[in-house]
Each structure stands twice: as structure tokens, then as C-alpha cells.
Amino acid sequence: MFSASGHTIRWLKPDIGEEEWEFLNHPDKQGFYRRHDIEWERLVVAFDRGRLEAYPRSDRIVGIVVSGAYHTYDDYATYLAKAKRGYRKSYSAMEDALQRAGTLTLKAPIILCCREEALLFSGYRRLCLAWNYGMVPYVWLVTLP
């Protein structure tokens, strides 16, 4: 899928194997996994049934509130101000590459949906890069039964 603006991003299906740290170690996300009894193996099985879904700047996707997707620019600025240097540095590197080339190919951010709740599982920097450039990004939307 492509996002349109003066710049472009081509969104690809991400690799769940590269995201295991997010599942095992990210402290802010553990409550979501516990509430929905999500184990790594269950997520891996559901992952391939996911789909690329457009995600215009919003606190919702397909009508469901997405936690962790600080969608307003003020939320983003606050989040970035608190972020570690490495986080800001990698965002800046992506932004520089987009400005230089005018186009990027990125793995889509991942959003998990379970019942009537959703979580931005990974890819906040990629999501914000598109939003900040006026693009509608695509995410890999995974629905867990």
C-alpha cells in the first residue's frame, strides 16, 4: 500500500519475529496482554491473518479506540520530548531519508485488536512520520479472537 502526499511511503507486512521484545518487555503493554490472555504463540498464529488497514490520524481504527497511539501533534511532541535520545535519533534518520529520497519503504506499524479494545503494538515512529508529513499511513491490523 502507498500513502500519498508530497512524499510517499510504501507499507509492507511487518515481521512478527522482529517484534518479540515489544511483547515480552514493554512495560506499558503488559496489562493489555494480561486482560486478553494473549500469549506470544497465540499472537504469532493470529499475525498472518492480519491485513493492511489505512489509519488516518485518529484515536480510533475501525471504530475502536487505540491505546498508545498518541494521535494529536501535542501528544506526539510530549512523547518525543520524554523519549530517549536513541528513539529521537532513529526518527530523525527516517525523516532525513524521506526528505532526501522523497520515498521510503517501511514495515507497517502493528495494531492488535481484541474484543472492543486496540493497542498500538509497535511502530509509533513510523506512524508519526507519516502523520507528520500529512500522509495516511497503513498499519498491520491483527484481530485476536
PDB file of C-alpha atoms in Angstrom:
ATOM      1  CA  MET A   1       0.000   0.000   0.000  1.00  0.00           C
ATOM      2  CA  PHE A   2       1.125   3.559  -0.632  1.00  0.00           C
ATOM      3  CA  SER A   3       0.449   6.707   1.363  1.00  0.00           C
ATOM      4  CA  ALA A   4       0.040   9.872  -0.673  1.00  0.00           C
ATOM      5  CA  SER A   5       1.478  13.353  -0.002  1.00  0.00           C
ATOM      6  CA  GLY A   6       4.441  15.235  -1.467  1.00  0.00           C
ATOM      7  CA  HIS A   7       6.407  12.263  -0.191  1.00  0.00           C
ATOM      8  CA  THR A   8       5.468   8.611  -0.301  1.00  0.00           C
ATOM      9  CA  ILE A   9       5.809   5.625   1.951  1.00  0.00           C
ATOM     10  CA  ARG A  10       5.284   2.099   0.711  1.00  0.00           C
ATOM     11  CA  TRP A  11       3.957  -0.037   3.570  1.00  0.00           C
ATOM     12  CA  LEU A  12       4.892  -3.708   3.857  1.00  0.00           C
ATOM     13  CA  LYS A  13       3.690  -6.521   6.071  1.00  0.00           C
ATOM     14  CA  PRO A  14       5.942  -6.481   9.159  1.00  0.00           C
ATOM     15  CA  ASP A  15       7.812  -9.477  10.570  1.00  0.00           C
ATOM     16  CA  ILE A  16       6.360 -10.564  13.908  1.00  0.00           C
ATOM     17  CA  GLY A  17       9.627 -12.291  14.817  1.00  0.00           C
ATOM     18  CA  GLU A  18      11.343  -8.887  14.948  1.00  0.00           C
ATOM     19  CA  GLU A  19       8.796  -7.651  17.488  1.00  0.00           C
ATOM     20  CA  GLU A  20       9.140 -10.219  20.264  1.00  0.00           C
ATOM     21  CA  TRP A  21      10.831  -7.691  22.576  1.00  0.00           C
ATOM     22  CA  GLU A  22       7.725  -5.490  22.423  1.00  0.00           C
ATOM     23  CA  PHE A  23       5.644  -8.375  23.650  1.00  0.00           C
ATOM     24  CA  LEU A  24       7.944  -9.691  26.333  1.00  0.00           C
ATOM     25  CA  ASN A  25       9.431  -6.500  27.734  1.00  0.00           C
ATOM     26  CA  HIS A  26       7.478  -3.324  27.033  1.00  0.00           C
ATOM     27  CA  PRO A  27       6.075  -2.403  30.474  1.00  0.00           C
ATOM     28  CA  ASP A  28       3.196  -0.224  29.245  1.00  0.00           C
ATOM     29  CA  LYS A  29       1.695  -3.024  27.168  1.00  0.00           C
ATOM     30  CA  GLN A  30       1.664  -5.915  29.620  1.00  0.00           C
ATOM     31  CA  GLY A  31      -1.759  -5.003  31.045  1.00  0.00           C
ATOM     32  CA  PHE A  32      -3.358  -5.342  27.580  1.00  0.00           C
ATOM     33  CA  TYR A  33      -1.841  -8.807  27.147  1.00  0.00           C
ATOM     34  CA  ARG A  34      -2.978  -9.919  30.621  1.00  0.00           C
ATOM     35  CA  ARG A  35      -6.532  -8.538  30.196  1.00  0.00           C
ATOM     36  CA  HIS A  36      -6.949 -10.508  26.988  1.00  0.00           C
ATOM     37  CA  ASP A  37      -4.927 -13.616  27.930  1.00  0.00           C
ATOM     38  CA  ILE A  38      -2.588 -13.072  24.979  1.00  0.00           C
ATOM     39  CA  GLU A  39       0.422 -15.338  24.840  1.00  0.00           C
ATOM     40  CA  TRP A  40       3.214 -14.980  22.275  1.00  0.00           C
ATOM     41  CA  GLU A  41       2.245 -18.194  20.462  1.00  0.00           C
ATOM     42  CA  ARG A  42      -1.366 -17.007  20.097  1.00  0.00           C
ATOM     43  CA  LEU A  43      -0.197 -13.694  18.660  1.00  0.00           C
ATOM     44  CA  VAL A  44       2.114 -15.403  16.171  1.00  0.00           C
ATOM     45  CA  VAL A  45      -0.736 -17.622  14.920  1.00  0.00           C
ATOM     46  CA  ALA A  46      -3.119 -14.654  14.522  1.00  0.00           C
ATOM     47  CA  PHE A  47      -0.492 -12.449  12.884  1.00  0.00           C
ATOM     48  CA  ASP A  48      -0.701 -13.926   9.388  1.00  0.00           C
ATOM     49  CA  ARG A  49      -4.453 -13.330   9.334  1.00  0.00           C
ATOM     50  CA  GLY A  50      -3.806  -9.595   9.768  1.00  0.00           C
ATOM     51  CA  ARG A  51      -4.292  -7.071   6.989  1.00  0.00           C
ATOM     52  CA  LEU A  52      -3.027  -3.682   5.888  1.00  0.00           C
ATOM     53  CA  GLU A  53      -5.527  -1.050   7.001  1.00  0.00           C
ATOM     54  CA  ALA A  54      -5.450   2.710   6.422  1.00  0.00           C
ATOM     55  CA  TYR A  55      -5.110   4.606   9.696  1.00  0.00           C
ATOM     56  CA  PRO A  56      -5.860   8.323   9.325  1.00  0.00           C
ATOM     57  CA  ARG A  57      -4.672  10.398  12.309  1.00  0.00           C
ATOM     58  CA  SER A  58      -7.199   9.451  14.986  1.00  0.00           C
ATOM     59  CA  ASP A  59      -7.582   7.774  18.340  1.00  0.00           C
ATOM     60  CA  ARG A  60      -9.637   5.032  16.607  1.00  0.00           C
ATOM     61  CA  ILE A  61      -9.272   2.410  13.944  1.00  0.00           C
ATOM     62  CA  VAL A  62     -12.352   0.645  12.552  1.00  0.00           C
ATOM     63  CA  GLY A  63     -14.303   2.379  15.334  1.00  0.00           C
ATOM     64  CA  ILE A  64     -12.160   1.001  18.177  1.00  0.00           C
ATOM     65  CA  VAL A  65     -10.065   3.221  20.476  1.00  0.00           C
ATOM     66  CA  VAL A  66      -6.329   2.550  20.057  1.00  0.00           C
ATOM     67  CA  SER A  67      -4.287   2.888  23.222  1.00  0.00           C
ATOM     68  CA  GLY A  68      -0.686   4.027  22.816  1.00  0.00           C
ATOM     69  CA  ALA A  69      -1.271   5.838  19.514  1.00  0.00           C
ATOM     70  CA  TYR A  70      -0.868   9.384  20.786  1.00  0.00           C
ATOM     71  CA  HIS A  71      -2.513  10.818  17.702  1.00  0.00           C
ATOM     72  CA  THR A  72      -2.502  14.572  18.297  1.00  0.00           C
ATOM     73  CA  TYR A  73       0.579  16.549  17.458  1.00  0.00           C
ATOM     74  CA  ASP A  74       0.764  17.815  21.055  1.00  0.00           C
ATOM     75  CA  ASP A  75       0.713  14.237  22.367  1.00  0.00           C
ATOM     76  CA  TYR A  76       3.447  13.338  19.891  1.00  0.00           C
ATOM     77  CA  ALA A  77       5.598  16.345  20.896  1.00  0.00           C
ATOM     78  CA  THR A  78       5.225  15.474  24.581  1.00  0.00           C
ATOM     79  CA  TYR A  79       6.060  11.825  23.918  1.00  0.00           C
ATOM     80  CA  LEU A  80       9.095  12.756  21.838  1.00  0.00           C
ATOM     81  CA  ALA A  81      10.340  15.214  24.474  1.00  0.00           C
ATOM     82  CA  LYS A  82      10.338  12.383  27.046  1.00  0.00           C
ATOM     83  CA  ALA A  83      11.808   9.813  24.672  1.00  0.00           C
ATOM     84  CA  LYS A  84      15.353   8.583  24.971  1.00  0.00           C
ATOM     85  CA  ARG A  85      17.967  10.003  22.629  1.00  0.00           C
ATOM     86  CA  GLY A  86      18.125   6.796  20.552  1.00  0.00           C
ATOM     87  CA  TYR A  87      14.403   6.992  19.912  1.00  0.00           C
ATOM     88  CA  ARG A  88      14.632  10.577  18.643  1.00  0.00           C
ATOM     89  CA  LYS A  89      17.757   9.764  16.646  1.00  0.00           C
ATOM     90  CA  SER A  90      16.136   6.892  14.748  1.00  0.00           C
ATOM     91  CA  TYR A  91      13.061   9.031  13.981  1.00  0.00           C
ATOM     92  CA  SER A  92      15.346  11.787  12.649  1.00  0.00           C
ATOM     93  CA  ALA A  93      17.195   9.268  10.468  1.00  0.00           C
ATOM     94  CA  MET A  94      13.914   8.099   8.903  1.00  0.00           C
ATOM     95  CA  GLU A  95      12.807  11.696   8.378  1.00  0.00           C
ATOM     96  CA  ASP A  96      16.129  12.625   6.754  1.00  0.00           C
ATOM     97  CA  ALA A  97      15.905   9.613   4.428  1.00  0.00           C
ATOM     98  CA  LEU A  98      12.335  10.543   3.449  1.00  0.00           C
ATOM     99  CA  GLN A  99      13.314  14.132   2.710  1.00  0.00           C
ATOM    100  CA  ARG A 100      16.370  13.075   0.715  1.00  0.00           C
ATOM    101  CA  ALA A 101      14.746  10.356  -1.383  1.00  0.00           C
ATOM    102  CA  GLY A 102      11.131  11.529  -1.332  1.00  0.00           C
ATOM    103  CA  THR A 103      10.033   7.940  -0.764  1.00  0.00           C
ATOM    104  CA  LEU A 104      10.583   5.167   1.754  1.00  0.00           C
ATOM    105  CA  THR A 105       9.598   1.540   2.086  1.00  0.00           C
ATOM    106  CA  LEU A 106       8.746   0.693   5.689  1.00  0.00           C
ATOM    107  CA  LYS A 107       7.242  -2.182   7.576  1.00  0.00           C
ATOM    108  CA  ALA A 108       3.780  -1.178   8.715  1.00  0.00           C
ATOM    109  CA  PRO A 109       3.152  -0.416  12.384  1.00  0.00           C
ATOM    110  CA  ILE A 110       1.190  -3.158  14.140  1.00  0.00           C
ATOM    111  CA  ILE A 111      -2.130  -2.693  15.915  1.00  0.00           C
ATOM    112  CA  LEU A 112      -3.672  -5.515  17.926  1.00  0.00           C
ATOM    113  CA  CYS A 113      -7.457  -5.664  18.344  1.00  0.00           C
ATOM    114  CA  CYS A 114      -9.100  -7.844  20.921  1.00  0.00           C
ATOM    115  CA  ARG A 115     -12.804  -7.501  21.634  1.00  0.00           C
ATOM    116  CA  GLU A 116     -13.531  -3.760  21.699  1.00  0.00           C
ATOM    117  CA  GLU A 117     -10.008  -2.651  22.591  1.00  0.00           C
ATOM    118  CA  ALA A 118      -6.941  -1.995  20.438  1.00  0.00           C
ATOM    119  CA  LEU A 119      -3.254  -1.426  21.168  1.00  0.00           C
ATOM    120  CA  LEU A 120      -0.506   0.102  19.066  1.00  0.00           C
ATOM    121  CA  PHE A 121       1.821  -2.859  19.456  1.00  0.00           C
ATOM    122  CA  SER A 122       4.773  -1.402  17.550  1.00  0.00           C
ATOM    123  CA  GLY A 123       5.749   1.225  15.006  1.00  0.00           C
ATOM    124  CA  TYR A 124       4.927   4.547  16.680  1.00  0.00           C
ATOM    125  CA  ARG A 125       7.849   6.349  14.994  1.00  0.00           C
ATOM    126  CA  ARG A 126       6.802   5.113  11.543  1.00  0.00           C
ATOM    127  CA  LEU A 127       3.203   6.069  12.238  1.00  0.00           C
ATOM    128  CA  CYS A 128       4.181   9.566  13.359  1.00  0.00           C
ATOM    129  CA  LEU A 129       6.493  10.070  10.390  1.00  0.00           C
ATOM    130  CA  ALA A 130       3.572   9.547   8.025  1.00  0.00           C
ATOM    131  CA  TRP A 131       1.143  11.608  10.113  1.00  0.00           C
ATOM    132  CA  ASN A 132       3.632  14.462  10.455  1.00  0.00           C
ATOM    133  CA  TYR A 133       4.048  14.576   6.673  1.00  0.00           C
ATOM    134  CA  GLY A 134       0.311  14.629   6.040  1.00  0.00           C
ATOM    135  CA  MET A 135       0.112  11.034   4.861  1.00  0.00           C
ATOM    136  CA  VAL A 136      -2.426   8.394   5.752  1.00  0.00           C
ATOM    137  CA  PRO A 137      -0.282   5.503   6.970  1.00  0.00           C
ATOM    138  CA  TYR A 138      -1.175   1.856   6.785  1.00  0.00           C
ATOM    139  CA  VAL A 139      -0.924  -0.457   9.772  1.00  0.00           C
ATOM    140  CA  TRP A 140      -0.914  -4.218  10.047  1.00  0.00           C
ATOM    141  CA  LEU A 141      -4.190  -4.814  11.888  1.00  0.00           C
ATOM    142  CA  VAL A 142      -4.281  -8.086  13.804  1.00  0.00           C
ATOM    143  CA  THR A 143      -7.570  -9.236  15.304  1.00  0.00           C
ATOM    144  CA  LEU A 144      -7.222 -11.702  18.144  1.00  0.00           C
ATOM    145  CA  PRO A 145     -10.222 -13.946  18.798  1.00  0.00           C
TER     146      PRO A 145
END
